[in-house]
Amino acid sequence: MARASQDSNSKRHFHWTKKVGTQDDDDDEEAPPPTFKFNEEDNKKETLKTHVSNAMPTPRKKLPAVAVARLRSVLTAFGKNRSNQPFGLGPRVVGTLFGYRRGHVHFAFQKDPNSPPAFLVELATPISGLVREMASGLVRIALECDKHKEEEKKGVRLLEEPVWRTYCNGKKCGFATRRECGDKEWKILKAVEPISMGAGVLPAGGAAEAKAEAGAGADGEIMYMRAKFERIVGSRDSEAFYMMNPDSNGTPELSMYLLRV
């Protein structure tokens, strides 16, 4: 009886084990869920691709021809406005009138006493005649030049015009020519640099230099007049310079007008 119960217990144990084994087998027969395997080499490749894609520059889109032309025109206009800065003439400038006693009048405008002249012109008028005009009263000098279509296209500044018709108190006085500031002119401007306002005579460096500059018969002395001028810009074709003299009751003794007509 005891053996029969033992056999039954063993059978039960056997069948339970069998069931468990069968369940495990059934589970083994089922398809395993999909798995994603990433090894270290794949990770390195993905990282390298990411770095390469980030490092590669994005292709630039070409601007249409119309946009490029407009951009160039804007930059050109901006450059023209900026190009006025080397001249550096503001509302107050330093004006110097000088020349050999028997030579022609030179007129220079500077931003400040130690800066190069922004405008230097030689008039056909003798300096002795201009001094007589100034002694008799107010002097008005007008410089006129012609306006050409080519100059409008090039955008030539008013102060860069090479040749001018000259009028002194309404009388035609020949032509004026724009000059570059050479060593002789710069030496004269440096000599009168400490003078803020006044007139006088400077001794020349030598008789030979004076004759070469002003012609035979010149005595070598340089006459000058220096003062502050007020600059008024009417347009790109007109400017005016009025001498500021505190002793003239607000009336400028000398005025210069630049006109492009």
XYZ file of C-alpha atoms in Angstrom:
261
model
C 0.000 0.000 0.000
C 2.811 2.229 0.906
C 4.629 1.322 -2.310
C 1.538 2.075 -4.339
C 1.298 5.525 -2.818
C 4.985 6.063 -3.444
C 4.578 5.066 -7.090
C 1.661 7.379 -7.475
C 3.645 10.220 -5.937
C 6.550 9.479 -8.221
C 4.239 9.388 -11.186
C 2.767 12.644 -10.221
C 6.197 14.015 -9.834
C 7.191 12.594 -13.202
C 4.185 13.972 -15.016
C 4.685 17.385 -13.445
C 8.259 17.340 -14.550
C 7.145 16.254 -17.995
C 4.669 19.099 -18.171
C 7.239 21.557 -17.175
C 9.595 20.163 -19.724
C 6.906 20.271 -22.388
C 6.076 23.859 -21.604
C 9.712 24.759 -21.847
C 9.949 22.991 -25.165
C 6.886 24.794 -26.409
C 8.368 28.063 -25.300
C 11.589 27.211 -27.061
C 9.696 26.482 -30.241
C 8.091 29.924 -30.239
C 9.841 32.536 -32.431
C 12.044 34.840 -30.355
C 11.276 38.558 -30.484
C 13.416 40.623 -32.917
C 16.498 42.064 -31.368
C 18.748 44.930 -32.605
C 22.423 44.326 -32.245
C 24.788 47.305 -32.332
C 28.410 46.573 -32.020
C 31.135 49.114 -31.361
C 32.214 49.280 -35.003
C 28.724 50.308 -36.162
C 28.616 53.026 -33.520
C 31.932 54.393 -34.766
C 30.681 54.451 -38.356
C 27.509 56.303 -37.394
C 29.491 58.862 -35.373
C 31.934 59.372 -38.258
C 29.050 59.942 -40.700
C 27.541 62.521 -38.352
C 30.819 64.432 -38.037
C 31.415 64.365 -41.799
C 27.904 65.625 -42.544
C 28.301 68.448 -40.051
C 31.737 69.389 -41.346
C 30.707 69.559 -45.000
C 29.713 73.152 -45.946
C 26.269 73.705 -47.282
C 26.238 74.707 -50.947
C 25.729 78.437 -51.470
C 22.966 79.613 -53.682
C 24.021 81.901 -56.480
C 22.377 85.291 -56.449
C 20.566 86.306 -59.603
C 22.221 88.851 -61.874
C 19.705 91.552 -60.974
C 20.416 91.214 -57.252
C 24.161 91.325 -57.878
C 23.807 94.482 -59.972
C 21.728 96.176 -57.285
C 24.196 95.199 -54.598
C 27.071 96.628 -56.621
C 25.213 99.888 -57.193
C 24.531 100.237 -53.459
C 28.162 99.538 -52.591
C 29.316 102.022 -55.229
C 27.074 104.754 -53.851
C 28.253 103.974 -50.324
C 31.858 104.153 -51.496
C 31.266 107.535 -53.073
C 29.831 108.874 -49.846
C 32.700 107.399 -47.897
C 35.182 108.820 -50.356
C 34.262 112.310 -49.186
C 35.910 111.528 -45.868
C 39.532 111.756 -47.105
C 38.776 115.350 -48.041
C 37.473 115.690 -44.499
C 35.989 119.137 -44.958
C 33.390 119.934 -42.348
C 31.420 123.123 -41.674
C 34.596 124.892 -40.454
C 37.782 124.830 -42.513
C 41.127 126.622 -42.636
C 41.681 128.781 -45.713
C 45.060 130.044 -46.850
C 45.656 132.502 -49.663
C 49.292 132.765 -50.715
C 51.556 133.502 -53.634
C 54.734 135.242 -54.663
C 54.472 139.006 -54.756
C 54.470 139.061 -58.548
C 52.998 135.616 -58.987
C 49.523 134.146 -59.132
C 47.146 133.526 -56.269
C 47.028 130.066 -54.680
C 44.050 129.161 -52.531
C 44.067 126.157 -50.203
C 41.396 124.740 -47.905
C 42.322 122.362 -45.097
C 40.357 120.475 -42.490
C 42.811 121.622 -39.817
C 46.161 123.440 -39.908
C 48.293 120.285 -40.014
C 46.252 118.278 -42.559
C 46.931 118.151 -46.319
C 44.834 120.567 -48.371
C 41.562 119.110 -49.580
C 41.322 121.772 -52.282
C 44.240 123.658 -53.812
C 43.683 125.895 -56.814
C 45.841 128.398 -58.673
C 44.064 131.481 -59.989
C 45.201 133.499 -62.986
C 44.739 136.657 -60.910
C 47.976 138.252 -59.624
C 48.114 138.312 -55.866
C 48.917 142.017 -55.893
C 45.646 142.702 -57.727
C 43.656 140.618 -55.265
C 45.231 142.486 -52.359
C 44.114 145.789 -53.909
C 40.588 144.440 -54.325
C 40.462 143.369 -50.690
C 41.756 146.758 -49.550
C 38.903 148.502 -51.386
C 36.118 146.418 -49.910
C 34.498 142.988 -49.986
C 35.778 140.391 -52.414
C 33.638 137.712 -54.022
C 35.426 135.022 -56.014
C 33.332 132.669 -58.117
C 34.707 129.527 -59.755
C 32.549 127.908 -62.392
C 32.957 124.704 -64.350
C 30.830 122.903 -66.905
C 28.674 119.924 -66.100
C 29.153 117.019 -68.483
C 27.322 113.739 -68.760
C 30.577 111.806 -68.561
C 31.411 113.471 -65.258
C 27.967 112.616 -63.905
C 28.533 108.974 -64.750
C 31.964 108.979 -63.143
C 30.701 110.796 -60.072
C 33.442 113.432 -60.068
C 33.384 115.496 -56.872
C 33.057 119.217 -57.123
C 36.420 119.735 -55.450
C 38.074 117.452 -57.997
C 37.187 119.521 -61.045
C 40.435 120.399 -62.872
C 39.612 123.722 -64.587
C 37.431 126.641 -63.523
C 36.327 129.947 -64.976
C 37.200 132.702 -62.510
C 35.162 135.781 -61.614
C 36.236 138.370 -59.076
C 33.459 140.742 -58.013
C 31.628 139.970 -61.226
C 34.641 140.493 -63.504
C 36.034 137.612 -65.482
C 39.626 136.914 -64.469
C 40.720 134.063 -66.697
C 40.845 130.472 -65.524
C 41.813 128.653 -62.371
C 43.532 125.273 -62.279
C 43.397 122.665 -59.565
C 46.842 121.770 -58.250
C 48.307 118.939 -56.273
C 50.081 119.895 -53.097
C 53.791 119.584 -53.852
C 56.800 120.088 -51.638
C 56.900 123.868 -52.179
C 53.225 124.365 -51.405
C 53.408 122.119 -48.381
C 56.452 124.011 -47.093
C 54.487 127.268 -47.237
C 51.493 125.745 -45.467
C 53.748 124.353 -42.743
C 55.343 127.787 -42.311
C 51.960 129.408 -41.608
C 50.592 126.453 -39.628
C 50.864 128.200 -36.209
C 48.915 131.214 -37.531
C 45.166 130.928 -36.988
C 44.262 134.289 -38.557
C 46.314 137.034 -40.115
C 48.268 138.218 -43.120
C 51.921 138.871 -43.779
C 54.983 138.127 -45.871
C 57.261 135.086 -45.761
C 60.847 135.181 -46.995
C 61.515 132.748 -49.837
C 64.082 129.991 -49.590
C 66.263 131.484 -52.329
C 66.207 133.741 -55.366
C 66.578 130.839 -57.798
C 63.581 129.040 -56.302
C 61.503 132.212 -56.398
C 62.333 132.854 -60.055
C 61.547 129.286 -61.020
C 58.182 129.521 -59.278
C 57.040 133.046 -60.077
C 59.101 134.038 -63.110
C 61.858 136.543 -63.669
C 61.679 139.809 -61.791
C 60.072 138.321 -58.661
C 61.547 139.505 -55.424
C 61.100 136.079 -53.757
C 58.741 137.176 -50.973
C 55.581 135.172 -50.380
C 52.427 137.018 -49.408
C 49.803 135.126 -47.432
C 46.494 135.532 -45.691
C 45.076 132.880 -43.386
C 41.683 132.622 -41.671
C 38.839 130.332 -40.677
C 36.115 129.788 -43.252
C 32.559 128.589 -42.947
C 31.686 125.965 -45.533
C 28.156 125.710 -46.910
C 27.216 122.834 -49.216
C 24.212 123.633 -51.365
C 24.301 120.472 -53.470
C 26.794 118.204 -55.179
C 27.247 121.021 -57.715
C 27.578 124.023 -55.414
C 29.622 124.967 -52.362
C 30.495 128.251 -50.699
C 33.264 129.340 -48.324
C 32.823 132.461 -46.170
C 35.734 133.937 -44.261
C 34.992 134.257 -40.547
C 36.300 137.591 -39.327
C 35.199 138.717 -35.837
C 36.032 142.351 -36.695
C 33.776 142.575 -39.769
C 30.410 142.793 -37.924
C 29.261 139.480 -39.386
C 30.045 140.410 -42.995
C 32.710 138.199 -44.602
C 35.487 140.153 -46.291
C 36.289 137.279 -48.622
C 33.968 134.661 -50.053
C 34.543 131.911 -52.592
C 31.808 130.097 -54.519
C 32.219 126.834 -56.410
C 29.553 126.153 -59.041
C 29.105 123.439 -61.595
C 26.679 124.632 -64.293
